[in-house]
Coordinates of C-alpha atoms in Angstrom, one line a residue:
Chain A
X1 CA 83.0 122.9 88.5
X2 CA 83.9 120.2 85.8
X3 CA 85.9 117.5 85.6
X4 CA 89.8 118.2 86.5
X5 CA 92.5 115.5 85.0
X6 CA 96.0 115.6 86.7
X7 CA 98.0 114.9 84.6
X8 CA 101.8 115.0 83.0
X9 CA 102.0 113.0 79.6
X10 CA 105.7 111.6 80.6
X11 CA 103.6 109.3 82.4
X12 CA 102.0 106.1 80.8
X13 CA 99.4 105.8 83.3
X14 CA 98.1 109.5 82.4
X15 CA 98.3 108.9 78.9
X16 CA 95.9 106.1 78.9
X17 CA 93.6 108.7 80.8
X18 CA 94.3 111.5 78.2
X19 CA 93.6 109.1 75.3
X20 CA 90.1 107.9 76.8
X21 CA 89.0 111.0 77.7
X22 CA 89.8 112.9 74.4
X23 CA 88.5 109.8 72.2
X24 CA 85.5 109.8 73.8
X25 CA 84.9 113.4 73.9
X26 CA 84.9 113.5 77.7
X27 CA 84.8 117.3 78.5
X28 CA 87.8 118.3 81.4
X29 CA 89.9 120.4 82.5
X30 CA 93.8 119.6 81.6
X31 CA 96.0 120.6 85.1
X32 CA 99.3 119.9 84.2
X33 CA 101.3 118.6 86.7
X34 CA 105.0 118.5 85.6
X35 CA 106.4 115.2 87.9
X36 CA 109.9 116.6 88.0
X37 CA 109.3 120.2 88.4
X38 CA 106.6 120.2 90.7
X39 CA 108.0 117.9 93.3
X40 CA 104.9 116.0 92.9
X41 CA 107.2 113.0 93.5
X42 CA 108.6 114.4 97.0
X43 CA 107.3 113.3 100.9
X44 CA 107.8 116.9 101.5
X45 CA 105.1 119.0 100.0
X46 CA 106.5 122.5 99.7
X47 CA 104.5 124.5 102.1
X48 CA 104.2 128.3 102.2
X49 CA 108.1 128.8 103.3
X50 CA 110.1 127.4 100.7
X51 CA 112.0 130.3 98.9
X52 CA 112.6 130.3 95.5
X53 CA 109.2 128.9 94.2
X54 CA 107.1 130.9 92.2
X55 CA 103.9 131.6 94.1
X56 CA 101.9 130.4 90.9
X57 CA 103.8 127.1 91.2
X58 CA 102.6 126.4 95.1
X59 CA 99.5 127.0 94.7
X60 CA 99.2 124.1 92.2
X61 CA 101.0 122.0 94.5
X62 CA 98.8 122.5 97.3
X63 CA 96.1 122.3 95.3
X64 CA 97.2 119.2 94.2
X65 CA 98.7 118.0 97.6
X66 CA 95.0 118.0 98.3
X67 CA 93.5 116.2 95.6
X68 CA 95.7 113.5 96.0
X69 CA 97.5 112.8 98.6
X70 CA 99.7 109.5 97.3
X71 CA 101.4 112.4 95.3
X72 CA 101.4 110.8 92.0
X73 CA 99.7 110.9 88.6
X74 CA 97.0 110.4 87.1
X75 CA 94.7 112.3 89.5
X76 CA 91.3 113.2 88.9
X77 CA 88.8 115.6 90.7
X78 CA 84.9 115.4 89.9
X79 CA 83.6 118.3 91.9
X80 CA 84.4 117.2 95.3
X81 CA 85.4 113.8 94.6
X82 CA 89.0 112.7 94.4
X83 CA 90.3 109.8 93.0
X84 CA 94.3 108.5 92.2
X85 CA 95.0 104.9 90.2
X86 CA 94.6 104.6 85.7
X87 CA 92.6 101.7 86.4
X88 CA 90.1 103.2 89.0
X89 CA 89.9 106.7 86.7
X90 CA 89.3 105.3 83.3
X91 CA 86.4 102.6 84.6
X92 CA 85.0 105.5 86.6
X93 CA 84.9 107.7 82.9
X94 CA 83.6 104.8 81.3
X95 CA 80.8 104.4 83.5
X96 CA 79.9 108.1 84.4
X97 CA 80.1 109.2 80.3
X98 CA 78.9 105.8 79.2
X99 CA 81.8 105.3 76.5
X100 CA 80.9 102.8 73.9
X101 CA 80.5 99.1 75.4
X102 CA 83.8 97.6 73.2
X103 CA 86.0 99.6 75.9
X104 CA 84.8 97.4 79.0
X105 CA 82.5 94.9 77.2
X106 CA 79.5 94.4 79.3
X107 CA 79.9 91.0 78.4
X108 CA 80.9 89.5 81.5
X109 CA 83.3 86.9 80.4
X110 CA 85.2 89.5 77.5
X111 CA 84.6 92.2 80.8
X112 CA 86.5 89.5 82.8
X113 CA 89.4 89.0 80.1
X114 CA 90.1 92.7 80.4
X115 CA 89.7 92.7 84.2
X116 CA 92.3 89.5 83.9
X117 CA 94.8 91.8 81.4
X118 CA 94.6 94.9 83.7
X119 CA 95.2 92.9 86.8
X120 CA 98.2 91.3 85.7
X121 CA 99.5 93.9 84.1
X122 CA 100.7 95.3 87.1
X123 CA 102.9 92.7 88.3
X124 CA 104.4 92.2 84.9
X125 CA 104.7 94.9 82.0
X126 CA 104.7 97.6 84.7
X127 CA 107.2 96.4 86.2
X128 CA 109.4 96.4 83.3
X129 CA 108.6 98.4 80.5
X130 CA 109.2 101.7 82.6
X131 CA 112.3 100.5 84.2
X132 CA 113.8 101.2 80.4
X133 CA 113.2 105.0 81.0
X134 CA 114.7 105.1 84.3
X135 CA 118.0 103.3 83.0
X136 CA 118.6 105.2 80.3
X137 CA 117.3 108.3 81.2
X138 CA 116.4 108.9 84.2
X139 CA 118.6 107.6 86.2
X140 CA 121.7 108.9 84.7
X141 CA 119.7 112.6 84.7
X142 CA 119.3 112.7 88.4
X143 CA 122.7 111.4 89.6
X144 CA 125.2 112.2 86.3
X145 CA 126.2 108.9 85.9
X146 CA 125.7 106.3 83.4
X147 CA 124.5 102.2 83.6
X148 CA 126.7 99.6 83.1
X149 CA 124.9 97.8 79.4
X150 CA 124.7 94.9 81.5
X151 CA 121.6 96.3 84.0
X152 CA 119.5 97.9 80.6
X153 CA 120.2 93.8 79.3
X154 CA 118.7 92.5 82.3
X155 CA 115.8 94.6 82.2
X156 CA 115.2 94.1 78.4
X157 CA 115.4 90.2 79.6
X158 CA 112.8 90.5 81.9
X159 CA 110.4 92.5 79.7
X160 CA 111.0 90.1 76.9
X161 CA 109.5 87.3 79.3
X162 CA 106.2 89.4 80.0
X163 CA 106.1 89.7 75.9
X164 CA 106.1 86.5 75.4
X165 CA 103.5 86.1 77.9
X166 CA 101.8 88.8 76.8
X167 CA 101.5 87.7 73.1
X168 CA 100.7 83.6 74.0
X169 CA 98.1 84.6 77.2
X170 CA 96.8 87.5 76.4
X171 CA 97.2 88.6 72.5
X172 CA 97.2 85.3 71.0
X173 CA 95.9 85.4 67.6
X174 CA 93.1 88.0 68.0
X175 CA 93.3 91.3 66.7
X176 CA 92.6 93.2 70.0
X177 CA 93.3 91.4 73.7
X178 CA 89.3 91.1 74.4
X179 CA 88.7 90.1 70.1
X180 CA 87.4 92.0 67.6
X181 CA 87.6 95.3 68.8
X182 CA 90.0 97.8 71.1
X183 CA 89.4 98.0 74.8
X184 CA 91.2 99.2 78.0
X185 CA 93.2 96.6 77.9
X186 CA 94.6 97.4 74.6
X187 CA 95.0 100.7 75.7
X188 CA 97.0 100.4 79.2
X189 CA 99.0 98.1 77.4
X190 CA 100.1 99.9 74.5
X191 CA 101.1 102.7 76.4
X192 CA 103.3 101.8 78.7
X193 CA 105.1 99.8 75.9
X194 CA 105.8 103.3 74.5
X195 CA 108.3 104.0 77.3
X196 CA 110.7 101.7 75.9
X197 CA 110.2 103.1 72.5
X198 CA 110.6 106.4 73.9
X199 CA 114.1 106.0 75.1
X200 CA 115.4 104.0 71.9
X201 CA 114.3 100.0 72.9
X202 CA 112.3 98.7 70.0
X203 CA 110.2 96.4 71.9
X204 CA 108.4 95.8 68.6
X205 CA 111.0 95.5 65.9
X206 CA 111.5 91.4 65.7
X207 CA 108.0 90.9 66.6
X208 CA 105.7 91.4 64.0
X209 CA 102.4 89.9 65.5
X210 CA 103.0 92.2 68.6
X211 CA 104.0 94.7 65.9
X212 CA 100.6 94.4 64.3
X213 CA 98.8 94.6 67.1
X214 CA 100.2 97.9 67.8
X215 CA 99.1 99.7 64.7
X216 CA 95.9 98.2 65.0
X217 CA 95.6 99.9 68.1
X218 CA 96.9 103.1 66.7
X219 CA 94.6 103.4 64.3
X220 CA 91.6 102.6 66.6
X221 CA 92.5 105.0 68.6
X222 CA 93.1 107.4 66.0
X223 CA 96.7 108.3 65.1
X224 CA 96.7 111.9 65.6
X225 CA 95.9 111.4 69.4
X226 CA 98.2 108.7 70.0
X227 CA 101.0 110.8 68.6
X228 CA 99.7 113.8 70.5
X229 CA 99.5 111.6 73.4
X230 CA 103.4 110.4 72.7
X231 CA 104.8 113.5 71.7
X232 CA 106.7 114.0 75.1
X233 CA 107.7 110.6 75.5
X234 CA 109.0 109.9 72.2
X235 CA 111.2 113.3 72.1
X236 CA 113.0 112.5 75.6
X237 CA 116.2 113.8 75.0
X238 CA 114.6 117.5 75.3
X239 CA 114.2 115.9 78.9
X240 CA 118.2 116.2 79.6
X241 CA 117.6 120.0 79.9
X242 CA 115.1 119.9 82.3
X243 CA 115.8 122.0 85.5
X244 CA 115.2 118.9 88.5
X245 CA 113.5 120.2 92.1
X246 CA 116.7 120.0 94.4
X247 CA 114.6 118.8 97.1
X248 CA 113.2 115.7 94.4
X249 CA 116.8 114.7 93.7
X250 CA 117.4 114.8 97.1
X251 CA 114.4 112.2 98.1
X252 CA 115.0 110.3 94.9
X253 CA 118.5 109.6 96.0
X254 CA 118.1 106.5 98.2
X255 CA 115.2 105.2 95.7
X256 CA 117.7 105.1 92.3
X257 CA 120.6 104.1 94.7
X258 CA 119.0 100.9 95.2
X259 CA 117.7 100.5 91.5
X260 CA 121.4 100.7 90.3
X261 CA 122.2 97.9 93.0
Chain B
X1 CA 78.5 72.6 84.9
X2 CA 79.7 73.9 88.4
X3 CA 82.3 76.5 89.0
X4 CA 85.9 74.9 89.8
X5 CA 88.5 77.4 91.6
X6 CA 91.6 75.9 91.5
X7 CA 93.1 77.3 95.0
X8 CA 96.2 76.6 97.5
X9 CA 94.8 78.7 100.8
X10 CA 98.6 79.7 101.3
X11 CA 98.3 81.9 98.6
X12 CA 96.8 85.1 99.4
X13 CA 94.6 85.9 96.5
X14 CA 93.2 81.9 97.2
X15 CA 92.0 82.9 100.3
X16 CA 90.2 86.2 99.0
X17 CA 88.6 83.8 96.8
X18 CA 87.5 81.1 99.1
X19 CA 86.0 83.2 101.4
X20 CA 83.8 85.0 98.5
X21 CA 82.9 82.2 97.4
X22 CA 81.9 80.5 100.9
X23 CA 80.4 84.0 101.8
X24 CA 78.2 84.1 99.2
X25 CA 76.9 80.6 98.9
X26 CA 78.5 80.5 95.4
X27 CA 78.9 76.6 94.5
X28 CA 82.1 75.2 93.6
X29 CA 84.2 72.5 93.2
X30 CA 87.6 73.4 95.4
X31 CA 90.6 72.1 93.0
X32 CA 93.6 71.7 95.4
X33 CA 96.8 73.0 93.6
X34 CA 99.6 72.7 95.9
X35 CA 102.1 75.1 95.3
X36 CA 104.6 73.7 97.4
X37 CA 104.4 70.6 95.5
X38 CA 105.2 72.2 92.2
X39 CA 101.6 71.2 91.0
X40 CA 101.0 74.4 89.4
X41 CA 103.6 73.3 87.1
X42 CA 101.8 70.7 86.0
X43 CA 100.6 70.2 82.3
X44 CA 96.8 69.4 83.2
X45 CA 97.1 72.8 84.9
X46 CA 98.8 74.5 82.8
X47 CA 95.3 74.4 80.1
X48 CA 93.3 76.2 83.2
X49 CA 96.2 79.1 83.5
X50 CA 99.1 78.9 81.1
X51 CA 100.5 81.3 83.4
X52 CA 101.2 78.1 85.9
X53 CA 99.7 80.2 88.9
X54 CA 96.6 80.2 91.6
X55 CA 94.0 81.2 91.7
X56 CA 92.1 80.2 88.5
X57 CA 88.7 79.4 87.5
X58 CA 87.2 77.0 85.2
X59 CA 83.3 77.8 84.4
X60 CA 82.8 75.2 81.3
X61 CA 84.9 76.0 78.9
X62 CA 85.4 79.3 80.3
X63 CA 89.1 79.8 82.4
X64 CA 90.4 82.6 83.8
X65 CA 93.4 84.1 86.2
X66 CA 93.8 86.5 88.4
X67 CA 91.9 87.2 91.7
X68 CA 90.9 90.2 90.7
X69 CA 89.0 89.4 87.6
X70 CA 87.7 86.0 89.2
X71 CA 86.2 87.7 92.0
X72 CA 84.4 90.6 90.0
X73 CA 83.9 88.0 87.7
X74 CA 81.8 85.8 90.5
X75 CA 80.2 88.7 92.2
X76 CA 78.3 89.6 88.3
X77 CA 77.8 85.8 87.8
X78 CA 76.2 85.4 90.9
X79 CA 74.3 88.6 91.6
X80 CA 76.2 89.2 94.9
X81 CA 75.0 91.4 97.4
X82 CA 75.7 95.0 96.7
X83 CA 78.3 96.6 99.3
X84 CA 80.6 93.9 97.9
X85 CA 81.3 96.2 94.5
X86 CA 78.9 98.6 95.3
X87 CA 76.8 99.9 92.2
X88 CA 77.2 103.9 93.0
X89 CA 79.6 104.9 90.8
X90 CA 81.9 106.7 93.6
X91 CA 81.7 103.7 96.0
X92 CA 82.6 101.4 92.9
X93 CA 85.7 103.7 92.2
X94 CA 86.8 103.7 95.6
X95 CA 86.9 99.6 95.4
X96 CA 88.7 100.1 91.8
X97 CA 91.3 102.4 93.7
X98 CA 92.1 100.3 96.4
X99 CA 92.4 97.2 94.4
X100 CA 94.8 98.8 92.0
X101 CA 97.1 100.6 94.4
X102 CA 97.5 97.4 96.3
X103 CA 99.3 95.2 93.9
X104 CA 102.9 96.8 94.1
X105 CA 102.4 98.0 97.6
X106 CA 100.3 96.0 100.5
X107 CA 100.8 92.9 98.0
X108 CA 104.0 93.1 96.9
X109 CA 105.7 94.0 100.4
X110 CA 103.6 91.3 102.1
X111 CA 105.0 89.2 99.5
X112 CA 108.3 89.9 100.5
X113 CA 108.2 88.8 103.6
X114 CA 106.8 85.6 103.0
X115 CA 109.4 84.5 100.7
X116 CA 111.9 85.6 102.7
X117 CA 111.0 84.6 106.1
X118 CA 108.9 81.5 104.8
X119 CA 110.0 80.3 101.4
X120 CA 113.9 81.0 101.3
X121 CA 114.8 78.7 104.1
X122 CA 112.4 76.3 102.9
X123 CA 114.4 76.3 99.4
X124 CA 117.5 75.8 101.4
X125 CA 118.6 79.1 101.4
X126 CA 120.1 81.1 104.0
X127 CA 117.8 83.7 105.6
X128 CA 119.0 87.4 104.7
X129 CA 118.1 89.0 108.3
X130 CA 118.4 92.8 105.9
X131 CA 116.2 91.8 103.4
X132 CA 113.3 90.9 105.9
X133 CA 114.1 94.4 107.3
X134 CA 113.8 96.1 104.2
X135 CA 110.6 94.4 103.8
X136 CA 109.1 95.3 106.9
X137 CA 110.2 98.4 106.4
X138 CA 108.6 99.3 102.7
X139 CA 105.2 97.3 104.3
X140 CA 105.1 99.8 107.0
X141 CA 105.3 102.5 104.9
X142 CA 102.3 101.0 102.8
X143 CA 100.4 100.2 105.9
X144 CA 101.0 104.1 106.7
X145 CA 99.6 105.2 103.5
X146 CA 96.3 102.7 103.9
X147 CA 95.8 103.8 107.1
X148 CA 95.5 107.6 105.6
X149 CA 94.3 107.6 102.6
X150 CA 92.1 104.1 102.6
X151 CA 91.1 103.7 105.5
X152 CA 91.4 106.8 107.2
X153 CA 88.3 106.9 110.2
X154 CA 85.7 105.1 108.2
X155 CA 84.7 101.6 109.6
X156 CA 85.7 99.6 106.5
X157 CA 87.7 101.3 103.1
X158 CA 84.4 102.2 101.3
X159 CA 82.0 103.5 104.3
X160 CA 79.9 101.2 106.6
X161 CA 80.3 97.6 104.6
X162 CA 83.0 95.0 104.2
X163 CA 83.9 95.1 100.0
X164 CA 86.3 93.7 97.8
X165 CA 88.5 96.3 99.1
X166 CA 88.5 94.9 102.4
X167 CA 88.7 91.5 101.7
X168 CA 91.6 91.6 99.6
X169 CA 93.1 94.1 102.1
X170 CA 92.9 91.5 105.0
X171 CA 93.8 88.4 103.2
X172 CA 97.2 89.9 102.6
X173 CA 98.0 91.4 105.3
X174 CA 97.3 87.7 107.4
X175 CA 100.8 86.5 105.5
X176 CA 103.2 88.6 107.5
X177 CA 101.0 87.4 110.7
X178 CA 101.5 84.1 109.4
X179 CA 104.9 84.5 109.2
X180 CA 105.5 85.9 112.8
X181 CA 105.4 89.8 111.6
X182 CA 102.1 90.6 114.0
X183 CA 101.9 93.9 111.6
X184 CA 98.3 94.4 113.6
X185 CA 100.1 95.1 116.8
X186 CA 101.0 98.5 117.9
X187 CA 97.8 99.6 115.1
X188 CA 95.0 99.9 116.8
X189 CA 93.2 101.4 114.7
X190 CA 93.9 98.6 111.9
X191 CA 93.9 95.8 114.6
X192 CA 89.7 97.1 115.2
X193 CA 89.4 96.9 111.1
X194 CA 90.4 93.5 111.5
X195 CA 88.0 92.5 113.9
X196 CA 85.1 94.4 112.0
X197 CA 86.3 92.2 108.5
X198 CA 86.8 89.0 110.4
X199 CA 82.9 89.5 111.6
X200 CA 81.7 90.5 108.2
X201 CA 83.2 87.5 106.7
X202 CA 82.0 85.5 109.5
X203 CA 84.8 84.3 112.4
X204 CA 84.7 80.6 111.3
X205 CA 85.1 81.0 107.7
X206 CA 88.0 83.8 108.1
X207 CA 89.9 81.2 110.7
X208 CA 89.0 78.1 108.0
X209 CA 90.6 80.1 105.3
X210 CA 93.5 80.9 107.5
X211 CA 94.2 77.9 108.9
X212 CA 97.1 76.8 107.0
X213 CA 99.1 79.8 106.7
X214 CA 98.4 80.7 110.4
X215 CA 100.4 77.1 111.1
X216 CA 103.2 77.6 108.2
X217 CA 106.0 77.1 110.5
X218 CA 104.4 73.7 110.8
X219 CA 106.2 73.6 107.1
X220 CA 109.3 74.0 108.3
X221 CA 109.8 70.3 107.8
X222 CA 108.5 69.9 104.5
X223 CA 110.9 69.1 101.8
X224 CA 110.7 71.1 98.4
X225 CA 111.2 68.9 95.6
X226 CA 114.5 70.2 93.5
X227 CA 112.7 71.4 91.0
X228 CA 110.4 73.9 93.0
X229 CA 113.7 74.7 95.2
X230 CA 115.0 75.6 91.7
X231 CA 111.6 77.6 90.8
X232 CA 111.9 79.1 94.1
X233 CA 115.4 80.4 93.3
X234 CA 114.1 81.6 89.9
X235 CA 111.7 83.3 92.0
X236 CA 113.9 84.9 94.5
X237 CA 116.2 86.3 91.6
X238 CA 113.7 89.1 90.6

């Protein structure tokens, strides 16, 4: 049995995964997991009783239920090892397939910079950036009803502090966050600054050095990928036809309720 | 040159530090930053971590943030032993895991409460009785999900020895205790992983570490200075 990536490119966190693994020729298997279809995002795993979904359909959940049981994306399985989290996937690739040093510079201070960037990502970019999608997209897809402006400002506020803290701490006049060359640093950051791209805030128009950055990253990576990578995110309104679990909107409920607080 | 790690022990990711540090005979200079003082504001600290936050590290001309990074950062400087971020590729990713999921879960809930039970009052701020239940509430539920899926029957998250994982596990959930939540009670299961970290670490270093915020309602009757109540407000906002 090979390698098995979980994966539905709607998510940031799988697309850094799909990128890595496809630019350095990692050999897996593709399981697409569709977040909002699947009800991948539910507490209740649909068991063998729920009418209405297509036998082929629980079988992937269960599968997956087992694989992972956090219930999100990316997950990956490596025979009988299972493993959830971007971070812990992609240094675990990088290590097994022993991808070119520039990705996690053996270096131990550049290692540490992208240790430092991937740490605080979390608490900062992460945090925002994907908040756009919900706002504009999401949110108003799973209860009908639209934002005030005012809550899409405040989170544009917020992410324009981690930009600015991104581009003095982290970018600062180098061409890639670790120096000369693109890393996984780069590479989680880049895509979850997609998200806002993808639902119509451009994070990068009225920042050229930031804009810079990102083609340089775009062409390390190779462009075809990264557009590959991006095609779902960046055509999002085909997302306002999408047939939503009942049971998803149902758990979601009490989640985006306190988001539009 | 000697390592300095600029540290306030009522910071979670501090302690994680200190203790590694201490644990592993690394030699340092301990730079008190005292957050409650608005020090981390200030501009001779603000060239170790532009970011104006604890912990950091100095190493010549060398700085860096984030607990995370320092720590990995000290256990390949100083050849640490190996259960601590174990070389076997699996083991490794099961430290990677843990110390990713925990950031907006154990971290961030545990946060919660602290500011809330802890910092709010001390920034003159009335105490919101349903935030602190909301906060309890979203911990439990990430306590639920370390109990089965991290730590599940295993003595310590990645098999027979304390790691990373545990480490930074334990200093953060030691804030709610701090603050009165005794989230170790009614969890046996967790309460024994306690007592198996604490004696990894050592019992002396783990209660040194602690010691200030196991007394922070000693702080009660410290005064913020108006500008950290203001930062503190900041800091409530988001």
């Amino acid at each position: 049995m090979g390698l098995e990536l979980y994966l539905d490119l709607l998510s940031q966190h799988c697309r850094t995964v799909y990128i890595f693994a496809k630019k350095n020729n990692i050999p897996f298997e593709f399981k697409r997991v569709e977040l909002f279809k699947d009800s991948i995002l539910g507490r209740k795993m649909p068991g063998g009783n729920n009418p209405g979904h297509s036998r082929e359909g629980q079988h992937c959940r269960e599968e997956f239920g087992k694989v992972n049981i956090l219930k999100k994306v990316p997950a990956l399985k490596d025979g009988v090892f299972t493993l959830a989290e971007s971070t812990a996937i992609l240094l675990y690739l990088s290590r097994k397939y022993n991808t070119p040093d520039h990705w996690y510079p053996s270096d131990i201070q550049k290692r540490a910079r992208v240790d430092e960037y991937l740490s605080w990502h979390h608490t900062n970019i992460r945090t925002n950036a994907p908040k756009t999608l919900w706002i504009k997209v999401l949110i108003p897809l799973f209860t009908g009803q639209k934002l005030p402006p005012e809550k899409l400002q405040e989170v544009m506020d917020e992410l324009a502090i981690s930009l600015k803290q991104f581009e003095e701490k982290f970018l600062q006049d180098k061409p890639f966050i670790v120096g000369s060359e693109i890393s996984l640093a780069d590479l989680v950051a880049i895509v979850e600054l997609m998200q806002p791209i993808g639902v119509g805030c451009d994070i990068f128009e009225d920042r050229p050095k930031l804009s810079e950055w990102r083609n340089r990253v775009e062409e390390a990576v190779g462009k075809e990928l990264f557009q590959e990578a991006h095609e779902i995110i960046l055509n999002i309104k085909e997302l306002s036809n999408l047939q939503i679990d009942p049971q998803l909107k149902e758990h979601l409920a009490p989640v985006l309720r306190k988001m539009m607080k | 040159m000697v390592v300095e790690l600029f540290l306030d022990l009522l910071s979670q990711p501090c302690r994680a530090l200190f203790i590694f540090a201490k644990k592993n005979n690394i030699p340092f200079v301990f730079k008190h930053v005292e957050l409650l003082k608005g020090h981390h504001h200030s501009e001779e600290f603000g060239k170790v971590n532009v970011l104006k936050k604890v912990p950091a590290l100095k190493d010549g001309a060398f700085t860096l943030a984030e607990s995370i990074a320092i720590l990995l950062y000290l256990s390949r400087k100083f050849n640490t032993p190996d259960h601590w971020y174990p070389s076997d590729l699996q083991k490794r990713a099961q430290v990677d895991e843990y110390l990713s999921w925990q950031h907006a879960t154990i971290r961030e809930k545990g946060c919660k409460i602290f500011i809330t039970k802890v910092l709010v009052p001390l920034a003159g701020q009335p105490f919101s009785p349903e935030t602190l239940e909301e906060a309890v509430e979203e911990l439990n539920s990430a306590l639920k999900q370390f109990e089965e899926k991290f730590l599940q029957d295993k003595p310590f998250i990645v098999g027979n020895e304390i790691s990373l994982a545990d480490l930074v596990a334990i200093v953060e959930l030691m804030q709610p205790v701090g603050c009165g939540c005794d989230i170790f009670e009614n969890r046996p299961k967790l309460a024994e992983w306690r007592s198996r970290v604490e004696e990894a670490v050592g019992k002396e270093l783990f209660q040194q570490a602690h010691e200030l915020i196991l007394n922070v309602k000693n702080l009660s009757t410290t005064q913020l200075p108006p500008e950290l109540r203001e930062h503190v407000k900041q800091f409530l906002k988001t």
